[in-house]
Tab-separated table of C-alpha atoms in Angstrom:
chain	number	residue	atom	x	y	z
A	28	MET	CA	75.943	-12.002	-34.988
A	29	LEU	CA	72.662	-12.600	-33.169
A	30	ILE	CA	71.506	-9.042	-33.491
A	31	ASP	CA	70.507	-7.662	-36.833
A	32	TRP	CA	70.209	-4.070	-36.209
A	33	PHE	CA	68.014	-3.605	-39.355
A	34	THR	CA	65.553	-6.002	-37.798
A	35	VAL	CA	66.003	-4.236	-34.566
A	36	ALA	CA	64.858	-1.014	-36.261
A	37	ALA	CA	62.326	-2.626	-38.218
A	38	GLN	CA	60.835	-4.322	-35.102
A	39	VAL	CA	60.813	-0.863	-33.092
A	40	VAL	CA	58.933	0.650	-35.982
A	41	ASN	CA	56.784	-2.292	-36.061
A	42	PHE	CA	56.010	-2.206	-32.407
A	43	LEU	CA	55.237	1.549	-32.747
A	44	ILE	CA	52.749	0.738	-35.503
A	45	LEU	CA	51.066	-2.220	-33.415
A	46	MET	CA	50.912	0.173	-30.453
A	47	TRP	CA	48.921	2.661	-32.550
A	48	LEU	CA	46.797	0.005	-34.103
A	49	LEU	CA	45.918	-1.422	-30.860
A	50	LYS	CA	45.158	1.960	-29.344
A	51	ARG	CA	43.127	2.915	-32.167
A	52	PHE	CA	41.167	-0.517	-32.584
A	53	LEU	CA	41.355	-2.054	-29.077
A	54	TYR	CA	42.058	0.061	-25.984
A	55	GLN	CA	40.240	3.306	-26.994
A	56	PRO	CA	36.816	1.641	-28.256
A	57	VAL	CA	36.745	-0.877	-25.630
A	58	LEU	CA	37.605	1.511	-22.778
A	59	ASP	CA	35.110	4.069	-24.253
A	60	ALA	CA	32.515	1.299	-24.184
A	61	ILE	CA	33.242	0.418	-20.585
A	62	ASP	CA	32.945	3.973	-19.592
A	63	ALA	CA	29.822	4.520	-21.577
A	64	ARG	CA	28.172	1.427	-20.053
A	65	GLU	CA	29.364	2.448	-16.447
A	66	GLU	CA	27.940	5.793	-17.161
A	67	ARG	CA	24.785	4.363	-18.413
A	68	LEU	CA	24.729	1.920	-15.256
A	69	THR	CA	25.208	4.961	-12.924
A	70	GLN	CA	22.447	6.860	-14.712
A	71	GLN	CA	20.095	3.746	-14.591
A	72	MET	CA	21.191	3.318	-10.902
A	73	GLN	CA	20.381	6.802	-10.127
A	74	ALA	CA	17.086	6.627	-12.067
A	75	ALA	CA	16.165	3.439	-10.144
A	76	GLN	CA	17.210	4.930	-6.874
A	77	ASP	CA	14.980	8.126	-7.770
A	78	THR	CA	12.055	5.885	-8.797
A	79	GLN	CA	12.396	4.018	-5.525
A	80	ALA	CA	12.580	7.097	-3.582
A	81	ALA	CA	9.610	8.518	-5.459
A	82	ALA	CA	7.744	5.063	-5.081
A	83	ALA	CA	8.715	5.085	-1.432
A	84	ALA	CA	7.233	8.712	-1.028
A	85	GLU	CA	4.029	7.586	-2.920
A	86	ARG	CA	3.843	4.482	-0.824
A	87	ASN	CA	4.212	6.730	2.276
A	88	LYS	CA	1.590	9.043	0.921
A	89	TYR	CA	-0.959	6.413	0.148
A	90	GLU	CA	-0.346	4.745	3.499
A	91	ARG	CA	-1.043	8.035	5.206
A	92	LEU	CA	-4.183	8.578	3.055
A	93	ASN	CA	-5.232	5.137	3.764
A	94	ALA	CA	-4.881	5.700	7.454
A	95	GLU	CA	-6.892	8.871	7.187
A	96	LEU	CA	-9.461	7.153	5.095
A	97	ALA	CA	-9.785	4.489	7.632
A	98	GLN	CA	-10.078	7.180	10.361
A	99	GLN	CA	-12.552	8.997	8.598
A	100	GLN	CA	-14.480	5.729	7.801
A	101	ALA	CA	-14.392	4.790	11.525
A	102	GLY	CA	-15.782	8.285	12.399
A	103	LEU	CA	-18.322	8.227	9.849
A	104	LEU	CA	-19.362	4.800	10.978
A	105	ALA	CA	-19.479	5.948	14.686
A	106	GLN	CA	-21.517	8.917	13.446
A	107	ALA	CA	-23.808	6.999	11.460
A	108	THR	CA	-24.270	4.474	14.256
A	109	ALA	CA	-25.048	7.320	16.814
A	110	GLU	CA	-27.431	8.832	14.449
A	111	VAL	CA	-29.076	5.505	13.783
A	112	GLU	CA	-29.479	4.669	17.466
A	113	ALA	CA	-30.733	8.191	18.118
A	114	THR	CA	-33.382	7.772	15.289
A	115	ARG	CA	-34.141	4.287	16.634
A	116	LEU	CA	-34.752	5.681	20.062
A	117	GLN	CA	-36.641	8.526	18.548
A	118	LEU	CA	-39.033	6.230	16.463
A	119	LEU	CA	-39.280	3.964	19.523
A	120	GLU	CA	-40.571	6.816	21.615
A	121	ALA	CA	-42.877	7.928	18.859
A	122	ALA	CA	-44.160	4.388	18.623
A	123	HIS	CA	-44.567	4.185	22.260
A	124	ASN	CA	-46.497	7.594	22.130
A	125	GLU	CA	-48.497	6.496	19.280
A	126	THR	CA	-49.392	3.254	21.213
A	127	ALA	CA	-50.198	5.109	24.218
A	128	SER	CA	-52.368	7.511	22.268
A	129	LEU	CA	-53.987	4.465	20.420
A	130	ARG	CA	-54.582	2.757	23.762
A	131	SER	CA	-55.912	5.879	25.358
A	132	GLN	CA	-58.223	6.484	22.338
A	133	TRP	CA	-59.137	2.928	22.490
A	134	GLN	CA	-59.953	3.085	26.141
A	135	ASP	CA	-61.746	6.292	25.710
A	136	ALA	CA	-63.818	4.735	22.878
A	137	LEU	CA	-64.243	1.556	25.071
A	138	LEU	CA	-65.414	3.729	27.960
A	139	LYS	CA	-67.731	5.679	25.774
A	140	GLU	CA	-69.164	2.611	24.261
A	141	GLN	CA	-69.575	1.209	27.834
A	142	GLN	CA	-71.383	4.373	29.086
A	143	SER	CA	-73.521	4.417	26.009
A	144	LEU	CA	-74.253	0.757	26.473
A	145	THR	CA	-74.997	1.405	30.073
A	146	GLN	CA	-77.072	4.354	29.263
A	147	GLY	CA	-78.824	2.283	26.746
A	148	ILE	CA	-79.344	-0.484	28.957
A	149	ALA	CA	-80.617	1.654	31.691
A	150	ASN	CA	-83.121	3.377	29.339
A	151	ARG	CA	-84.210	0.065	27.780
A	152	THR	CA	-84.437	-1.313	31.236
A	153	ARG	CA	-86.530	1.499	32.598
A	154	GLN	CA	-88.683	1.300	29.592
A	155	GLU	CA	-89.080	-2.536	29.999
A	156	VAL	CA	-89.510	-2.192	33.664
A	157	PHE	CA	-92.270	0.391	33.289
A	158	ALA	CA	-93.947	-1.671	30.679
A	159	ILE	CA	-93.872	-4.857	32.617
A	160	THR	CA	-94.873	-3.112	35.694
A	161	ARG	CA	-97.657	-1.280	34.079
A	162	LYS	CA	-99.012	-4.522	32.381
A	163	THR	CA	-98.758	-6.398	35.580
A	164	LEU	CA	-100.401	-3.906	37.523
A	165	ALA	CA	-103.084	-3.646	34.854
A	166	ASP	CA	-103.463	-7.395	34.581
A	167	LEU	CA	-103.386	-8.155	38.317
A	168	ALA	CA	-104.675	-5.050	40.231
A	169	ASP	CA	-106.611	-3.365	37.802
A	170	THR	CA	-104.590	-0.123	38.369
A	171	GLY	CA	-101.981	2.081	36.649
A	172	LEU	CA	-98.548	2.413	37.467
A	173	GLU	CA	-98.592	6.136	37.911
A	174	ALA	CA	-101.446	5.898	40.342
A	175	ARG	CA	-99.566	3.457	42.415
A	176	MET	CA	-96.341	5.492	42.343
A	177	VAL	CA	-98.332	8.486	43.514
A	178	ALA	CA	-99.873	6.395	46.293
A	179	VAL	CA	-96.687	5.058	47.337
A	180	PHE	CA	-95.131	8.633	47.515
A	181	ILE	CA	-98.088	9.899	49.418
A	182	ASN	CA	-97.704	7.048	51.813
A	183	ARG	CA	-94.231	8.129	52.248
A	184	LEU	CA	-95.128	11.833	52.795
A	185	GLN	CA	-97.437	10.810	55.534
A	186	THR	CA	-94.903	8.577	57.164
A	187	LEU	CA	-92.167	11.290	57.345
A	188	GLY	CA	-90.361	11.725	60.432
A	189	MET	CA	-90.489	14.940	62.476
A	190	ALA	CA	-87.066	16.055	61.477
A	191	GLU	CA	-87.741	15.683	57.798
A	192	LYS	CA	-90.907	17.641	58.138
A	193	ILE	CA	-89.048	20.569	59.812
A	194	GLN	CA	-86.527	20.535	57.190
A	195	MET	CA	-89.222	20.651	54.344
A	196	SER	CA	-91.161	23.271	56.042
A	197	PRO	CA	-90.645	27.089	55.522
A	198	PRO	CA	-88.988	29.068	58.342
A	199	ALA	CA	-91.063	30.434	60.828
A	200	GLY	CA	-92.836	33.698	60.020
A	201	GLN	CA	-92.594	33.092	56.272
A	202	THR	CA	-95.983	33.181	54.719
A	203	ASP	CA	-95.165	31.983	51.246
A	204	CYS	CA	-93.967	28.622	50.389
A	205	GLN	CA	-93.069	27.178	46.943
A	206	VAL	CA	-93.364	23.588	46.243
A	207	LEU	CA	-92.173	22.043	43.041
A	208	ILE	CA	-93.246	18.516	42.191
A	209	ARG	CA	-91.403	17.083	39.261
A	210	SER	CA	-92.317	13.730	37.714
A	211	ALA	CA	-91.197	11.395	34.912
A	212	PHE	CA	-94.511	11.262	33.564
A	213	LEU	CA	-97.665	13.553	33.282
A	214	LEU	CA	-99.714	13.261	36.522
A	215	PRO	CA	-103.334	12.830	36.092
A	216	PRO	CA	-105.641	15.391	37.721
A	217	ASN	CA	-106.658	13.036	40.393
A	218	GLU	CA	-103.206	12.084	41.259
A	219	GLN	CA	-102.188	15.776	41.483
A	220	LYS	CA	-105.132	16.660	43.652
A	221	ALA	CA	-104.280	13.822	46.006
A	222	LEU	CA	-100.639	14.637	46.047
A	223	GLY	CA	-101.571	18.382	46.596
A	224	GLN	CA	-103.752	17.517	49.508
A	225	ALA	CA	-100.896	15.362	51.048
A	226	VAL	CA	-98.523	18.174	50.795
A	227	ARG	CA	-100.827	20.565	52.350
A	228	ASN	CA	-101.425	18.169	55.170
A	229	LEU	CA	-97.540	18.024	55.539
A	230	LEU	CA	-96.482	21.700	55.908
A	231	PRO	CA	-97.907	24.214	58.083
A	232	ILE	CA	-98.927	26.822	55.749
A	233	GLN	CA	-100.572	26.673	52.366
A	234	PRO	CA	-98.001	26.253	49.793
A	235	THR	CA	-98.185	27.132	46.192
A	236	ILE	CA	-97.771	23.851	44.346
A	237	ARG	CA	-96.356	23.608	40.934
A	238	PHE	CA	-96.192	20.438	38.753
A	239	GLU	CA	-93.356	19.874	36.261
A	240	LEU	CA	-92.671	17.143	33.872
A	241	ALA	CA	-89.173	15.951	34.055
A	242	SER	CA	-88.132	13.043	31.584
A	243	ASP	CA	-84.823	12.615	33.356
A	244	LEU	CA	-85.983	11.597	36.506
A	245	LEU	CA	-86.051	7.821	35.772
A	246	SER	CA	-89.654	7.073	36.443
A	247	GLY	CA	-90.200	8.891	39.741
A	248	ILE	CA	-91.615	11.688	41.679
A	249	GLU	CA	-89.512	14.486	43.244
A	250	LEU	CA	-90.756	16.942	45.636
A	251	ILE	CA	-88.524	20.169	46.295
A	252	SER	CA	-89.449	22.401	49.190
A	253	ASN	CA	-87.417	24.843	51.311
A	254	GLY	CA	-84.380	23.719	49.334
A	255	HIS	CA	-85.024	20.155	50.316
A	256	LYS	CA	-85.586	17.353	48.093
A	257	LEU	CA	-87.860	14.256	48.691
A	258	GLU	CA	-88.094	11.802	46.026
A	259	TRP	CA	-89.145	8.252	44.984
A	260	SER	CA	-87.982	6.547	41.911
A	261	ILE	CA	-86.981	3.339	40.631
A	262	ALA	CA	-83.311	4.666	40.389
A	263	GLU	CA	-82.338	2.761	43.098
A	264	TYR	CA	-83.599	-0.438	41.772
A	265	LEU	CA	-81.965	0.451	38.439
A	266	ALA	CA	-78.735	1.418	40.157
A	267	ALA	CA	-78.676	-2.336	41.655
A	268	LEU	CA	-79.416	-3.617	38.170
A	269	GLU	CA	-76.895	-1.343	36.487
A	270	ALA	CA	-74.138	-2.743	38.874
A	271	SER	CA	-75.124	-6.157	38.180
A	272	ILE	CA	-74.968	-5.462	34.429
A	273	GLY	CA	-71.710	-3.391	34.909
A	274	GLU	CA	-70.041	-6.324	36.581
A	275	LEU	CA	-71.141	-8.507	33.685
A	276	ILE	CA	-69.721	-6.140	31.064
A	277	HIS	CA	-66.526	-5.955	33.147
A	278	THR	CA	-66.149	-9.641	33.005
A	279	THR	CA	-66.813	-9.659	29.157
A	280	LEU	CA	-64.326	-6.863	28.706
A	281	VAL	CA	-61.661	-8.646	30.754
A	282	THR	CA	-62.291	-11.727	28.549
A	283	ASN	CA	-61.779	-9.630	25.400
A	284	ALA	CA	-58.878	-7.869	26.674
A	285	SER	CA	-56.675	-10.619	25.219
A	286	VAL	CA	-57.781	-9.122	21.849
A	287	ALA	CA	-55.895	-5.768	22.380
A	288	PRO	CA	-55.893	-3.216	20.005
A	289	PRO	CA	-53.172	-3.651	17.096
A	290	GLU	CA	-49.741	-2.044	18.113
A	291	PRO	CA	-48.618	0.526	15.611
A	292	ALA	CA	-45.796	-0.732	13.332
A	293	HIS	CA	-42.302	0.375	14.663
A	294	ALA	CA	-39.893	2.125	12.155
B	26	MET	CA	69.690	-25.587	-37.373
B	27	HIS	CA	69.504	-21.843	-36.899
B	28	LEU	CA	69.424	-19.954	-33.466
B	29	SER	CA	67.219	-17.201	-34.647
B	30	SER	CA	64.654	-16.488	-37.309
B	31	ASP	CA	66.567	-13.534	-38.414
B	32	ASP	CA	68.905	-16.006	-40.259
B	33	LEU	CA	66.024	-16.882	-42.683
B	34	VAL	CA	66.184	-14.083	-45.109
B	35	LEU	CA	63.309	-14.241	-47.616
B	36	TRP	CA	64.086	-10.957	-49.593
B	37	GLU	CA	67.276	-8.662	-49.578
B	38	TYR	CA	68.109	-5.688	-51.325
B	39	GLY	CA	71.281	-3.899	-50.123
B	40	TRP	CA	71.143	-3.606	-46.425
B	41	VAL	CA	67.236	-3.995	-46.406
B	42	LYS	CA	66.334	-7.648	-45.599
B	43	LEU	CA	63.002	-9.124	-45.029
B	44	ASN	CA	63.795	-11.985	-42.752
B	45	LEU	CA	61.216	-14.462	-41.159
B	46	THR	CA	61.135	-12.348	-37.913
B	47	ILE	CA	59.725	-9.371	-39.685
B	48	ILE	CA	57.391	-11.397	-41.894
B	49	THR	CA	56.160	-13.047	-38.802
B	50	THR	CA	55.822	-9.910	-36.931
B	51	TRP	CA	53.741	-8.439	-39.724
B	52	ILE	CA	51.611	-11.403	-39.694
B	53	LEU	CA	51.000	-11.020	-36.033
B	54	MET	CA	50.188	-7.277	-36.571
B	55	VAL	CA	47.823	-7.942	-39.287
B	56	ALA	CA	46.273	-10.765	-37.083
B	57	LEU	CA	46.094	-8.640	-33.832
B	58	GLY	CA	44.979	-5.324	-35.574
B	59	GLY	CA	42.703	-6.816	-37.968
B	60	GLY	CA	41.177	-8.983	-35.247
B	61	CYS	CA	40.639	-6.016	-32.915
B	62	PHE	CA	39.175	-3.912	-35.679
B	63	LEU	CA	36.700	-6.750	-36.509
B	64	LEU	CA	35.802	-7.316	-32.992
B	65	THR	CA	35.530	-3.681	-31.806
B	66	ARG	CA	33.339	-2.604	-34.784
B	67	ARG	CA	30.132	-3.791	-33.012
B	68	LEU	CA	30.855	-2.842	-29.340
B	69	SER	CA	27.576	-2.841	-27.433
B	70	ASN	CA	27.099	-0.043	-24.646
B	71	ALA	CA	23.960	-1.997	-23.298
B	72	ILE	CA	23.858	-3.785	-19.940
B	73	HIS	CA	23.956	-7.045	-21.560
B	74	ILE	CA	27.095	-7.505	-23.730
B	75	PRO	CA	28.300	-10.305	-26.098
B	76	ARG	CA	30.682	-12.875	-24.528
B	77	TRP	CA	33.420	-11.901	-26.807
B	78	GLN	CA	33.263	-8.278	-25.578
B	79	HIS	CA	33.488	-9.645	-22.142
B	80	VAL	CA	36.711	-11.384	-22.906
B	81	LEU	CA	38.176	-8.232	-24.333
B	82	GLU	CA	37.028	-6.291	-21.310
B	83	VAL	CA	38.360	-8.765	-18.822
B	84	VAL	CA	41.839	-8.701	-20.661
B	85	LEU	CA	42.045	-4.986	-20.791
B	86	LEU	CA	40.755	-4.415	-17.229
B	87	GLY	CA	43.342	-7.160	-15.997
B	88	ILE	CA	45.835	-5.276	-17.586
B	89	GLN	CA	44.779	-2.026	-16.111
B	90	ALA	CA	44.643	-3.535	-12.764
B	91	GLN	CA	48.163	-4.840	-12.876
B	92	ILE	CA	49.425	-1.613	-13.859
B	93	GLU	CA	47.593	0.139	-10.929
B	94	GLU	CA	48.929	-2.566	-8.681
B	95	VAL	CA	52.373	-1.827	-9.471
B	96	GLY	CA	51.820	1.780	-8.597
B	97	LEU	CA	50.707	3.664	-11.637
B	98	ALA	CA	47.424	5.286	-10.625
B	99	GLN	CA	46.826	6.890	-14.095
B	100	SER	CA	46.777	3.545	-15.853
B	101	ARG	CA	45.085	4.574	-18.888
B	102	ARG	CA	48.193	6.704	-19.885
B	103	TYR	CA	50.349	3.591	-19.936
B	104	ILE	CA	47.957	0.912	-21.167
B	105	SER	CA	48.794	1.531	-24.803
B	106	PHE	CA	52.427	0.836	-24.214
B	107	ILE	CA	52.450	-1.711	-21.422
B	108	GLY	CA	49.362	-3.459	-23.003
B	109	THR	CA	50.880	-3.682	-26.382
B	110	LEU	CA	53.988	-5.158	-25.010
B	111	PHE	CA	52.180	-7.822	-23.122
B	112	LEU	CA	49.766	-8.615	-25.925
B	113	PHE	CA	52.473	-8.939	-28.659
B	114	VAL	CA	54.771	-11.121	-26.493
B	115	VAL	CA	51.750	-13.209	-25.472
B	116	VAL	CA	50.354	-13.773	-28.994
B	117	ALA	CA	53.895	-14.192	-30.496
B	118	ASN	CA	54.789	-16.907	-27.857
B	119	LEU	CA	51.405	-18.734	-27.760
B	120	ALA	CA	51.389	-18.846	-31.460
B	121	ALA	CA	54.203	-21.277	-31.208
B	122	ILE	CA	51.433	-24.006	-30.906
B	123	ILE	CA	51.136	-23.671	-34.719
B	124	PRO	CA	53.419	-26.227	-36.302
B	125	GLY	CA	56.345	-24.607	-38.203
B	126	TYR	CA	55.945	-21.204	-36.445
B	127	GLU	CA	58.907	-19.496	-35.101
B	128	PRO	CA	58.171	-16.823	-32.498
B	129	PRO	CA	59.647	-13.425	-33.416
B	130	THR	CA	60.374	-12.973	-29.568
B	131	GLY	CA	62.902	-15.858	-29.971
B	132	SER	CA	64.972	-13.326	-31.983
B	133	LEU	CA	67.525	-11.268	-30.000
B	134	SER	CA	66.618	-8.591	-32.558
B	135	THR	CA	63.048	-8.406	-31.595
B	136	SER	CA	63.708	-8.670	-27.826
B	137	THR	CA	66.217	-5.900	-28.132
B	138	ALA	CA	63.967	-3.842	-30.056
B	139	LEU	CA	61.338	-4.248	-27.276
B	140	ALA	CA	64.108	-3.538	-24.643
B	141	ILE	CA	65.000	-0.396	-26.570
B	142	CYS	CA	61.538	0.674	-26.645
B	143	VAL	CA	61.209	0.218	-22.904
B	144	PHE	CA	64.730	1.934	-22.597
B	145	ILE	CA	63.321	5.046	-24.405
B	146	ALA	CA	59.840	4.932	-22.903
B	147	VAL	CA	60.885	4.933	-19.364
B	148	PRO	CA	62.647	8.501	-19.382
B	149	LEU	CA	59.837	9.829	-21.596
B	150	PHE	CA	57.104	8.812	-19.102
B	151	GLY	CA	59.295	9.871	-16.197
B	152	ILE	CA	59.909	13.392	-17.949
B	153	ARG	CA	56.258	13.772	-18.658
B	154	GLU	CA	55.302	13.014	-15.134
B	155	ILE	CA	58.018	14.851	-13.051
B	156	GLY	CA	59.834	17.016	-15.602
B	157	VAL	CA	63.264	16.994	-17.074
B	158	LEU	CA	64.988	18.074	-13.796
B	159	GLY	CA	62.937	15.885	-11.585
B	160	TYR	CA	63.859	12.837	-13.899
B	161	LEU	CA	67.503	13.587	-14.148
B	162	LYS	CA	67.791	14.130	-10.403
B	163	SER	CA	66.493	10.413	-10.051
B	164	TYR	CA	69.998	9.379	-11.302
B	165	LEU	CA	71.486	11.133	-8.239
B	166	HIS	CA	69.059	9.220	-5.939
B	167	PRO	CA	69.922	8.423	-3.093
B	168	THR	CA	73.333	10.416	-3.375
B	169	PRO	CA	75.325	11.742	-6.421
B	170	VAL	CA	77.904	8.925	-5.842
B	171	MET	CA	75.217	6.552	-7.196
B	172	LEU	CA	74.955	8.321	-10.629
B	173	PRO	CA	77.510	5.946	-12.395
B	174	PHE	CA	75.809	3.020	-10.944
B	175	ASN	CA	72.320	4.160	-11.792
B	176	ILE	CA	73.384	4.808	-15.466
B	177	ILE	CA	74.950	1.235	-15.595
B	178	SER	CA	71.907	-0.211	-14.086
B	179	GLU	CA	69.771	1.541	-16.634
B	180	ILE	CA	71.738	-0.039	-19.412
B	181	SER	CA	72.043	-3.406	-17.849
B	182	ARG	CA	68.606	-3.809	-17.142
B	183	THR	CA	67.662	-2.973	-20.781
B	184	LEU	CA	70.232	-5.820	-21.716
B	185	ALA	CA	68.625	-8.204	-19.105
B	186	LEU	CA	65.170	-7.571	-20.380
B	187	ALA	CA	66.341	-8.331	-24.036
B	188	ILE	CA	68.208	-11.413	-23.249
B	189	ARG	CA	65.798	-12.818	-20.582
B	190	LEU	CA	63.030	-12.890	-23.233
B	191	PHE	CA	65.188	-14.136	-25.971
B	192	GLY	CA	67.009	-16.651	-23.868
B	193	ASN	CA	63.836	-18.063	-22.565
B	194	ILE	CA	61.949	-18.290	-25.890
B	195	MET	CA	64.850	-19.377	-28.038
B	196	SER	CA	65.910	-22.081	-25.400
B	197	GLY	CA	62.360	-23.408	-25.282
B	198	GLY	CA	62.185	-23.757	-29.189
B	199	MET	CA	65.662	-25.328	-29.237
B	200	ILE	CA	64.948	-27.839	-26.539
B	201	ILE	CA	61.769	-28.793	-28.426
B	202	ALA	CA	63.628	-29.304	-31.511
B	203	ILE	CA	66.352	-31.334	-29.873
B	204	LEU	CA	63.780	-33.427	-28.148
B	205	LEU	CA	61.993	-34.090	-31.456
B	206	THR	CA	65.242	-35.686	-32.792
B	207	ILE	CA	65.894	-37.630	-29.548
B	208	THR	CA	62.606	-38.741	-28.177
B	209	PRO	CA	59.659	-38.017	-30.410
B	210	PHE	CA	56.018	-38.588	-29.232
B	211	PHE	CA	55.569	-37.822	-25.643
B	212	PHE	CA	58.390	-35.611	-24.224
B	213	PRO	CA	58.316	-33.091	-27.052
B	214	VAL	CA	54.512	-32.376	-26.325
B	215	VAL	CA	55.022	-31.916	-22.615
B	216	MET	CA	57.792	-29.631	-23.412
B	217	HIS	CA	55.716	-27.675	-25.783
B	218	ALA	CA	53.014	-27.178	-23.122
B	219	LEU	CA	55.711	-26.088	-20.809
B	220	HIS	CA	57.156	-23.711	-23.347
B	221	LEU	CA	53.664	-22.164	-23.858
B	222	LEU	CA	53.615	-21.666	-19.986
B	223	THR	CA	57.109	-20.209	-20.177
B	224	GLY	CA	56.179	-17.744	-22.996
B	225	LEU	CA	52.982	-16.692	-21.011
B	226	VAL	CA	55.161	-16.040	-17.831
B	227	GLN	CA	57.863	-14.366	-19.875
B	228	ALA	CA	55.172	-12.050	-21.425
B	229	TYR	CA	54.075	-11.135	-17.921
B	230	ILE	CA	57.612	-10.760	-16.553
B	231	PHE	CA	58.659	-8.414	-19.428
B	232	SER	CA	55.523	-6.196	-19.198
B	233	ILE	CA	55.511	-6.024	-15.382
B	234	LEU	CA	59.212	-5.293	-15.324
B	235	ALA	CA	58.444	-2.422	-17.887
B	236	THR	CA	55.796	-1.120	-15.598
B	237	VAL	CA	57.948	-1.269	-12.627
B	238	TYR	CA	60.690	0.869	-14.328
B	239	ILE	CA	58.128	3.347	-15.432
B	240	ALA	CA	56.690	3.561	-12.082
B	241	ALA	CA	60.046	4.216	-10.459
B	242	ALA	CA	60.860	6.785	-13.243
B	243	THR	CA	57.388	8.635	-12.754
B	244	ARG	CA	58.076	8.716	-8.937
B	245	GLY	CA	61.732	9.966	-9.248
B	246	GLU	CA	63.290	7.253	-7.407
B	247	GLY	CA	65.843	6.338	-9.951
B	248	ALA	CA	66.893	3.148	-11.440
């Protein structure tokens, strides 16, 4: 017979034992290992997704911060540029003002220097003219400068026109007349006497004559009567000379203008 | 020449006989159980696992996928039974490549034992899933008139299981033995390769039929 029932029973038992063995040593451990690995993979995937999400959030945060920083930087740069521009304009204006002030001071100083120079030249010229004239007159005509000046002034009084005489005379009915004669030098007594006589001849009444020394008269004689003034001096000659010298100085200044005062350094 | 390895009795005491079938089965059990014990001692739960563990997982997940494909969604409940059927028949048949080896599946006693296991397991799984009444009702499916035919079908398919496996494996061994005596060298080698393929296919057929029977029983569709 092909079937041995003892063998059948033994094989059934063997199969059940083998089933237990495989379940114990194969299916259970391997399937558990698969489950554990799947669980681990799931956890790792979840952790990776969480990390990725966190990284994305961080990236977004830093991108936003970067954008804010760039915006802030641009704002600060614009503000700094505006402040620098304002400061530059302010400094430029201050420099312009300082330049203008320096130029004004320089021009004032130049003007003062010119005036001082002019004054000095005038004084010196007057002194030189007087000295030369005095020496020339003494050498050539054997006479003094002051005497010639008084003579010239007397001559002028004598040749005055009628209108000037009327202006010099006191009004009708006035008995008192004050005449002031100012001179740049002290008149000798002879000249004072001659000059007083010429004045008395000019006026209709007897005036009271007073002589006064005036150093600012630029070497001349001045007569003041009835509010009118009659004078002779070398001022006119000196004015012409001064104009000539002034033109010379101006030319020199224009030539030196190229050497302008130094500009103040700009900030 | 003997038809079955049952005929080679190595030790006998009364009705207890230790024949070649039982001894070979024990050797296979030791090989399978011991091999699995040694392999699964050092299983890794890490992402990267050894190649041998990959092979084990591929085999088990393949069996599980086949069970689910037939219709048993809770495949882990059945993998012990169906997987053991498949692995035992496969290993028993493929070991035929060893010279002098006689597969225990070529014994009608072994195939009958396996068929009896299926015969018992099918109602047990069916009752566990749908209850005793639900399972018994499946014999009246689709009409009570079909009850005797369902019972006959239950018995006949068990016989068919046993004889199909026995016939295929035994015939393969017989053909090789006959060809060795007639035309040694080339043809026996080809037939041996064919026999290995047949053994693999028979293991698949046996286990997949058992799965189909269990799936039908658990759904209450009768035999």
